[in-house]
PDB file of C-alpha atoms in Angstrom:
ATOM      1  CA  MET A 284       4.289  -3.517  15.332  1.00 86.00           C
ATOM      2  CA  LYS A 285       8.000  -2.541  15.001  1.00 94.00           C
ATOM      3  CA  LEU A 286       9.546  -4.358  11.824  1.00 97.00           C
ATOM      4  CA  THR A 287      12.432  -6.986  12.774  1.00 97.00           C
ATOM      5  CA  ASP A 288      15.633  -6.651  11.496  1.00 97.00           C
ATOM      6  CA  ARG A 289      15.388  -9.714   9.628  1.00 97.00           C
ATOM      7  CA  GLN A 290      11.885  -7.743   7.918  1.00 98.00           C
ATOM      8  CA  ILE A 291      13.826  -5.073   6.991  1.00 96.00           C
ATOM      9  CA  ASN A 292      16.643  -6.916   5.522  1.00 95.00           C
ATOM     10  CA  LEU A 293      14.140  -9.367   2.749  1.00 96.00           C
ATOM     11  CA  PHE A 294      12.892  -6.141   2.186  1.00 96.00           C
ATOM     12  CA  ARG A 295      15.808  -5.563   0.416  1.00 93.00           C
ATOM     13  CA  GLU A 296      16.916  -8.436  -0.531  1.00 94.00           C
ATOM     14  CA  GLN A 297      13.806  -9.310  -2.370  1.00 95.00           C
ATOM     15  CA  GLY A 298      12.168  -5.913  -2.673  1.00 94.00           C
ATOM     16  CA  TYR A 299       9.039  -6.036  -0.634  1.00 97.00           C
ATOM     17  CA  VAL A 300       8.091  -7.179   2.191  1.00 98.00           C
ATOM     18  CA  THR A 301       4.809  -8.506   3.915  1.00 98.00           C
ATOM     19  CA  VAL A 302       4.215  -7.690   7.973  1.00 98.00           C
ATOM     20  CA  GLU A 303       0.753  -9.329   8.650  1.00 98.00           C
ATOM     21  CA  ASN A 304      -1.840  -7.589  11.170  1.00 98.00           C
ATOM     22  CA  PHE A 305       0.497  -4.920  11.598  1.00 98.00           C
ATOM     23  CA  LEU A 306      -2.221  -2.937  13.273  1.00 98.00           C
ATOM     24  CA  THR A 307      -3.732  -3.565  15.944  1.00 98.00           C
ATOM     25  CA  GLU A 308      -8.109  -4.554  16.027  1.00 98.00           C
ATOM     26  CA  GLU A 309      -8.769  -1.056  17.567  1.00 98.00           C
ATOM     27  CA  GLU A 310      -5.896   0.546  14.368  1.00 98.00           C
ATOM     28  CA  ARG A 311      -8.028  -1.280  11.719  1.00 98.00           C
ATOM     29  CA  ALA A 312     -11.047  -1.273  13.232  1.00 98.00           C
ATOM     30  CA  SER A 313     -10.835   3.218  13.950  1.00 98.00           C
ATOM     31  CA  ALA A 314      -9.163   3.292   9.895  1.00 98.00           C
ATOM     32  CA  LEU A 315     -12.223   1.088   8.535  1.00 98.00           C
ATOM     33  CA  ASP A 316     -15.092   3.377  10.095  1.00 97.00           C
ATOM     34  CA  GLY A 317     -12.897   6.515   9.104  1.00 97.00           C
ATOM     35  CA  PHE A 318     -12.294   4.751   4.973  1.00 98.00           C
ATOM     36  CA  PHE A 319     -16.387   3.356   5.301  1.00 97.00           C
ATOM     37  CA  HIS A 320     -17.204   7.043   5.776  1.00 95.00           C
ATOM     38  CA  PHE A 321     -15.086   9.360   3.467  1.00 95.00           C
ATOM     39  CA  PHE A 322     -14.186   7.354   0.411  1.00 97.00           C
ATOM     40  CA  SER A 323     -16.044   4.210  -0.260  1.00 97.00           C
ATOM     41  CA  PRO A 324     -18.397   1.697   1.976  1.00 97.00           C
ATOM     42  CA  ALA A 325     -18.526  -1.507   3.018  1.00 97.00           C
ATOM     43  CA  PHE A 326     -19.268  -3.739  -0.066  1.00 97.00           C
ATOM     44  CA  ASN A 327     -22.963  -4.487   1.406  1.00 96.00           C
ATOM     45  CA  ASP A 328     -23.613  -0.717   1.482  1.00 96.00           C
ATOM     46  CA  PHE A 329     -22.568  -0.900  -2.121  1.00 96.00           C
ATOM     47  CA  VAL A 330     -24.235  -2.752  -3.326  1.00 96.00           C
ATOM     48  CA  ALA A 331     -28.005  -1.606  -1.604  1.00 96.00           C
ATOM     49  CA  ASN A 332     -26.577   1.711  -2.778  1.00 96.00           C
ATOM     50  CA  GLY A 333     -27.027   0.469  -6.258  1.00 96.00           C
ATOM     51  CA  ARG A 334     -23.206   0.139  -6.403  1.00 96.00           C
ATOM     52  CA  THR A 335     -23.117   3.859  -6.331  1.00 94.00           C
ATOM     53  CA  ASN A 336     -21.226   5.480  -4.073  1.00 95.00           C
ATOM     54  CA  SER A 337     -22.459   8.737  -2.052  1.00 92.00           C
ATOM     55  CA  THR A 338     -19.593   9.343   0.295  1.00 93.00           C
ATOM     56  CA  PRO A 339     -17.675  12.153   0.214  1.00 92.00           C
ATOM     57  CA  GLN A 340     -14.705  10.450  -2.095  1.00 91.00           C
ATOM     58  CA  GLN A 341     -11.900  12.072  -0.414  1.00 93.00           C
ATOM     59  CA  ALA A 342      -8.969  10.394  -1.473  1.00 93.00           C
ATOM     60  CA  ILE A 343      -5.874  12.125  -0.417  1.00 94.00           C
ATOM     61  CA  PHE A 344      -4.120  12.426   3.100  1.00 95.00           C
ATOM     62  CA  PRO A 345      -5.276  14.704   5.509  1.00 95.00           C
ATOM     63  CA  TRP A 346      -8.412  13.059   6.368  1.00 95.00           C
ATOM     64  CA  ASP A 347     -10.881  14.643   9.782  1.00 94.00           C
ATOM     65  CA  HIS A 348     -10.327  11.477  11.164  1.00 96.00           C
ATOM     66  CA  SER A 349      -7.696  10.208  13.905  1.00 97.00           C
ATOM     67  CA  GLY A 350      -7.453   6.870  12.587  1.00 97.00           C
ATOM     68  CA  LEU A 351      -7.162   7.485   8.951  1.00 97.00           C
ATOM     69  CA  ASN A 352      -4.355   9.716   9.651  1.00 97.00           C
ATOM     70  CA  HIS A 353      -2.813   7.679  12.304  1.00 97.00           C
ATOM     71  CA  ILE A 354      -2.148   4.813  10.477  1.00 97.00           C
ATOM     72  CA  ASN A 355      -0.989   6.948   7.564  1.00 96.00           C
ATOM     73  CA  THR A 356       1.575   8.450  10.308  1.00 96.00           C
ATOM     74  CA  HIS A 357       2.609   5.363  12.075  1.00 98.00           C
ATOM     75  CA  PRO A 358       5.601   4.993  14.243  1.00 97.00           C
ATOM     76  CA  ASP A 359       6.252   2.110  13.803  1.00 98.00           C
ATOM     77  CA  LEU A 360       6.119   2.704   9.638  1.00 97.00           C
ATOM     78  CA  ILE A 361       7.490   5.913  10.286  1.00 97.00           C
ATOM     79  CA  ASP A 362      10.643   3.980  12.133  1.00 97.00           C
ATOM     80  CA  ALA A 363      10.884   0.924   8.746  1.00 97.00           C
ATOM     81  CA  ALA A 364      10.879   3.767   6.654  1.00 95.00           C
ATOM     82  CA  GLU A 365      13.969   5.604   8.456  1.00 95.00           C
ATOM     83  CA  ARG A 366      15.796   2.360   8.756  1.00 95.00           C
ATOM     84  CA  ILE A 367      15.033   1.358   5.219  1.00 93.00           C
ATOM     85  CA  LEU A 368      15.934   5.160   3.916  1.00 92.00           C
ATOM     86  CA  GLY A 369      18.967   4.911   6.419  1.00 90.00           C
ATOM     87  CA  THR A 370      17.904   8.636   7.453  1.00 91.00           C
ATOM     88  CA  ARG A 371      15.380  10.200   9.654  1.00 92.00           C
ATOM     89  CA  GLU A 372      15.450  13.427   7.540  1.00 92.00           C
ATOM     90  CA  ILE A 373      12.151  11.802   5.184  1.00 93.00           C
ATOM     91  CA  ARG A 374       8.976  12.739   4.355  1.00 92.00           C
ATOM     92  CA  LEU A 375       5.783  12.019   3.687  1.00 93.00           C
ATOM     93  CA  CYS A 376       5.471  12.000  -0.009  1.00 88.00           C
ATOM     94  CA  GLU A 377       1.753  10.471  -0.423  1.00 87.00           C
ATOM     95  CA  GLY A 378      -1.625   9.352   1.648  1.00 94.00           C
ATOM     96  CA  ALA A 379      -4.265   7.965  -0.665  1.00 96.00           C
ATOM     97  CA  LEU A 380      -7.361   5.066  -0.717  1.00 97.00           C
ATOM     98  CA  GLY A 381      -8.289   2.988  -2.910  1.00 96.00           C
ATOM     99  CA  MET A 382     -11.284   0.292  -2.774  1.00 97.00           C
ATOM    100  CA  LYS A 383     -12.432  -2.551  -5.380  1.00 96.00           C
ATOM    101  CA  TYR A 384     -15.535  -4.395  -5.290  1.00 97.00           C
ATOM    102  CA  ALA A 385     -16.764  -7.698  -6.437  1.00 96.00           C
ATOM    103  CA  GLY A 386     -18.327  -7.755  -9.413  1.00 94.00           C
ATOM    104  CA  GLU A 387     -17.070  -4.862 -10.409  1.00 92.00           C
ATOM    105  CA  ASP A 388     -14.769  -4.250 -13.587  1.00 88.00           C
ATOM    106  CA  TYR A 389     -10.536  -3.912 -13.323  1.00 86.00           C
ATOM    107  CA  GLY A 390      -8.981  -5.257 -15.914  1.00 81.00           C
ATOM    108  CA  GLY A 391      -6.630  -8.200 -15.366  1.00 83.00           C
ATOM    109  CA  PHE A 392      -2.913  -8.081 -15.089  1.00 87.00           C
ATOM    110  CA  LEU A 393      -0.370  -5.291 -15.871  1.00 90.00           C
ATOM    111  CA  TYR A 394       2.938  -5.352 -14.447  1.00 93.00           C
ATOM    112  CA  HIS A 395       4.622  -2.662 -13.697  1.00 91.00           C
ATOM    113  CA  ILE A 396       7.100  -0.316 -11.495  1.00 89.00           C
ATOM    114  CA  ASP A 397       6.503   3.053  -9.436  1.00 85.00           C
ATOM    115  CA  TYR A 398       8.871   4.675 -10.670  1.00 73.00           C
ATOM    116  CA  GLY A 399       8.202   7.506 -13.697  1.00 64.00           C
ATOM    117  CA  ASN A 400      10.834   9.988 -14.029  1.00 55.00           C
ATOM    118  CA  ASN A 401      10.119  13.580 -14.966  1.00 52.00           C
ATOM    119  CA  THR A 402      13.558  15.379 -14.430  1.00 55.00           C
ATOM    120  CA  LEU A 403      16.574  15.559 -16.882  1.00 55.00           C
ATOM    121  CA  GLY A 404      18.961  13.657 -14.571  1.00 58.00           C
ATOM    122  CA  PRO A 405      19.686  10.069 -14.619  1.00 57.00           C
ATOM    123  CA  ILE A 406      17.584   7.344 -13.504  1.00 59.00           C
ATOM    124  CA  PRO A 407      18.343   5.816 -10.239  1.00 57.00           C
ATOM    125  CA  GLU A 408      19.654   1.944  -9.983  1.00 59.00           C
ATOM    126  CA  PRO A 409      16.616  -0.682  -9.456  1.00 52.00           C
ATOM    127  CA  ASP A 410      18.135  -0.951  -5.661  1.00 56.00           C
ATOM    128  CA  ASP A 411      18.476   2.542  -4.370  1.00 57.00           C
ATOM    129  CA  PHE A 412      16.169   2.646  -2.062  1.00 58.00           C
ATOM    130  CA  MET A 413      15.417   6.128  -1.782  1.00 74.00           C
ATOM    131  CA  HIS A 414      11.340   5.878  -1.801  1.00 84.00           C
ATOM    132  CA  ILE A 415       9.056   3.237  -0.167  1.00 92.00           C
ATOM    133  CA  GLN A 416       5.715   2.598  -1.010  1.00 94.00           C
ATOM    134  CA  CYS A 417       3.650   1.467   1.791  1.00 97.00           C
ATOM    135  CA  LEU A 418       0.306  -0.812   1.162  1.00 98.00           C
ATOM    136  CA  TYR A 419      -2.142  -1.369   3.906  1.00 98.00           C
ATOM    137  CA  LEU A 420      -4.895  -4.084   3.569  1.00 98.00           C
ATOM    138  CA  LEU A 421      -7.907  -3.068   6.077  1.00 98.00           C
ATOM    139  CA  ASP A 422      -9.740  -6.103   5.671  1.00 98.00           C
ATOM    140  CA  ASP A 423      -8.919  -9.583   4.952  1.00 98.00           C
ATOM    141  CA  VAL A 424      -7.847 -10.040   1.158  1.00 98.00           C
ATOM    142  CA  GLU A 425      -8.549 -14.068   0.275  1.00 96.00           C
ATOM    143  CA  PRO A 426      -7.767 -16.075  -3.176  1.00 96.00           C
ATOM    144  CA  GLY A 427     -10.310 -14.594  -6.064  1.00 95.00           C
ATOM    145  CA  MET A 428      -9.997 -11.128  -4.370  1.00 96.00           C
ATOM    146  CA  GLY A 429      -7.774  -9.105  -6.750  1.00 94.00           C
ATOM    147  CA  PRO A 430      -4.630  -9.397  -4.572  1.00 96.00           C
ATOM    148  CA  ILE A 431      -1.722  -6.894  -4.979  1.00 97.00           C
ATOM    149  CA  MET A 432       1.090  -9.820  -7.612  1.00 97.00           C
ATOM    150  CA  MET A 433       4.556  -8.649  -5.936  1.00 98.00           C
ATOM    151  CA  VAL A 434       7.231  -9.959  -8.253  1.00 98.00           C
ATOM    152  CA  PRO A 435      10.171 -10.850  -6.050  1.00 97.00           C
ATOM    153  CA  SER A 436      13.996  -8.905  -7.358  1.00 94.00           C
ATOM    154  CA  GLY A 437      16.082 -10.883 -10.163  1.00 92.00           C
ATOM    155  CA  LYS A 438      12.461 -13.051 -10.800  1.00 96.00           C
ATOM    156  CA  THR A 439       9.739 -13.003 -13.818  1.00 96.00           C
ATOM    157  CA  GLU A 440       6.440 -12.123 -13.600  1.00 96.00           C
ATOM    158  CA  LYS A 441       5.878 -16.108 -13.409  1.00 95.00           C
ATOM    159  CA  HIS A 442       6.975 -15.655  -9.928  1.00 97.00           C
ATOM    160  CA  ALA A 443       5.376 -13.455  -8.851  1.00 97.00           C
ATOM    161  CA  VAL A 444       3.285 -13.749  -5.381  1.00 98.00           C
ATOM    162  CA  PRO A 445      -0.262 -12.721  -4.285  1.00 98.00           C
ATOM    163  CA  ILE A 446      -0.150 -10.470  -1.611  1.00 98.00           C
ATOM    164  CA  THR A 447      -3.324 -12.459   0.611  1.00 98.00           C
ATOM    165  CA  VAL A 448      -3.240 -11.160   4.170  1.00 98.00           C
ATOM    166  CA  PRO A 449      -5.506 -10.881   7.241  1.00 98.00           C
ATOM    167  CA  GLY A 450      -6.572  -7.407   7.415  1.00 98.00           C
ATOM    168  CA  GLY A 451      -4.468  -4.788   9.360  1.00 98.00           C
ATOM    169  CA  SER A 452      -1.773  -6.132   7.102  1.00 98.00           C
ATOM    170  CA  VAL A 453       1.076  -3.834   5.368  1.00 98.00           C
ATOM    171  CA  CYS A 454       3.043  -4.679   2.523  1.00 98.00           C
ATOM    172  CA  LEU A 455       6.081  -2.269   2.366  1.00 98.00           C
ATOM    173  CA  TYR A 456       7.886  -2.442  -1.401  1.00 96.00           C
ATOM    174  CA  SER A 457      10.436  -0.338  -3.893  1.00 92.00           C
ATOM    175  CA  ILE A 458       9.364   1.763  -6.090  1.00 89.00           C
ATOM    176  CA  PHE A 459      11.381  -0.451  -8.590  1.00 89.00           C
ATOM    177  CA  THR A 460       9.616  -3.689  -7.827  1.00 93.00           C
ATOM    178  CA  LEU A 461       7.289  -5.303 -10.146  1.00 95.00           C
ATOM    179  CA  HIS A 462       3.990  -5.534  -9.235  1.00 96.00           C
ATOM    180  CA  SER A 463      -0.055  -5.761 -10.488  1.00 96.00           C
ATOM    181  CA  PRO A 464      -3.250  -6.145  -9.266  1.00 93.00           C
ATOM    182  CA  SER A 465      -4.741  -9.291 -10.674  1.00 94.00           C
ATOM    183  CA  PRO A 466      -8.244  -9.856 -10.996  1.00 93.00           C
ATOM    184  CA  TRP A 467     -11.549  -9.982  -8.938  1.00 93.00           C
ATOM    185  CA  THR A 468     -13.001 -14.339  -9.474  1.00 93.00           C
ATOM    186  CA  ILE A 469     -14.730 -13.992  -6.298  1.00 94.00           C
ATOM    187  CA  ASP A 470     -19.046 -12.879  -6.049  1.00 93.00           C
ATOM    188  CA  LYS A 471     -18.305 -10.385  -3.128  1.00 95.00           C
ATOM    189  CA  GLY A 472     -16.529  -8.760  -0.855  1.00 97.00           C
ATOM    190  CA  HIS A 473     -14.439  -5.656  -1.180  1.00 97.00           C
ATOM    191  CA  ARG A 474     -10.846  -4.237  -0.618  1.00 97.00           C
ATOM    192  CA  PRO A 475      -9.906  -1.171   0.750  1.00 98.00           C
ATOM    193  CA  ALA A 476      -6.197  -0.462   0.728  1.00 98.00           C
ATOM    194  CA  MET A 477      -4.371   2.672   1.894  1.00 98.00           C
ATOM    195  CA  TRP A 478      -0.802   3.737   0.351  1.00 96.00           C
ATOM    196  CA  ALA A 479       1.833   5.652   2.492  1.00 96.00           C
ATOM    197  CA  ASN A 480       5.059   6.635   0.254  1.00 93.00           C
ATOM    198  CA  PHE A 481       8.030   8.455   2.303  1.00 94.00           C
ATOM    199  CA  CYS A 482      11.132   9.545   0.632  1.00 89.00           C
ATOM    200  CA  ARG A 483      14.637  10.885   1.648  1.00 86.00           C
ATOM    201  CA  LYS A 484      14.189  14.531   2.198  1.00 82.00           C
ATOM    202  CA  ASP A 485      17.193  15.637  -0.585  1.00 74.00           C
ATOM    203  CA  ARG A 486      15.200  12.497  -2.887  1.00 62.00           C
ATOM    204  CA  PRO A 487      11.788  14.683  -3.596  1.00 54.00           C
ATOM    205  CA  TRP A 488       8.993  12.197  -5.085  1.00 49.00           C
ATOM    206  CA  ASP A 489       8.839  12.120  -9.181  1.00 47.00           C
ATOM    207  CA  GLY A 490       6.326   9.697  -9.820  1.00 46.00           C
ATOM    208  CA  GLY A 491       3.699   6.975  -8.556  1.00 44.00           C
ATOM    209  CA  ARG A 492       1.192   4.919  -9.634  1.00 39.00           C
TER     210      ARG A 492
END
């Protein structure tokens, strides 16, 4: 699903934009097939296996699976990154998987930004959109399932918005956008996620989650 100009502008205004049902159902199903095989099983399988993960646990791109690799380099995601960054000279700086399960302790709120400066140069201004994080949520995220909380630009933590979306959605956000995980409060379910990070070629990735 190609992002509209309005969605690109919303990203710039509030520091993030959520696009529901970004993936087709076929793309989502294929990515989940690879996710459960290479990284972490579905909730019922995880519980049946004594809450242990016996998959290869390969977390980082590339994977030996076309469904996973495709969405990490999705043409419409790259198109959005090029339009936000203002150039076609971009890098894919990160591709990683993450999973959370009901019944596991992941802690509480921890608001943070994803910028980490490891250079001697000046820290860029917060509206310098030179790095974009793209968070895929591959299955439905409902209230109580530890949704990511996003704080719109210029707002405080009390204005944080939970990213509760249908599976196959994506949230694009600036590395300067304040955000946090939230507690998992229901007794079942899982939250499989993928991060893809894009930056300009002249601004290499210098920090992360």
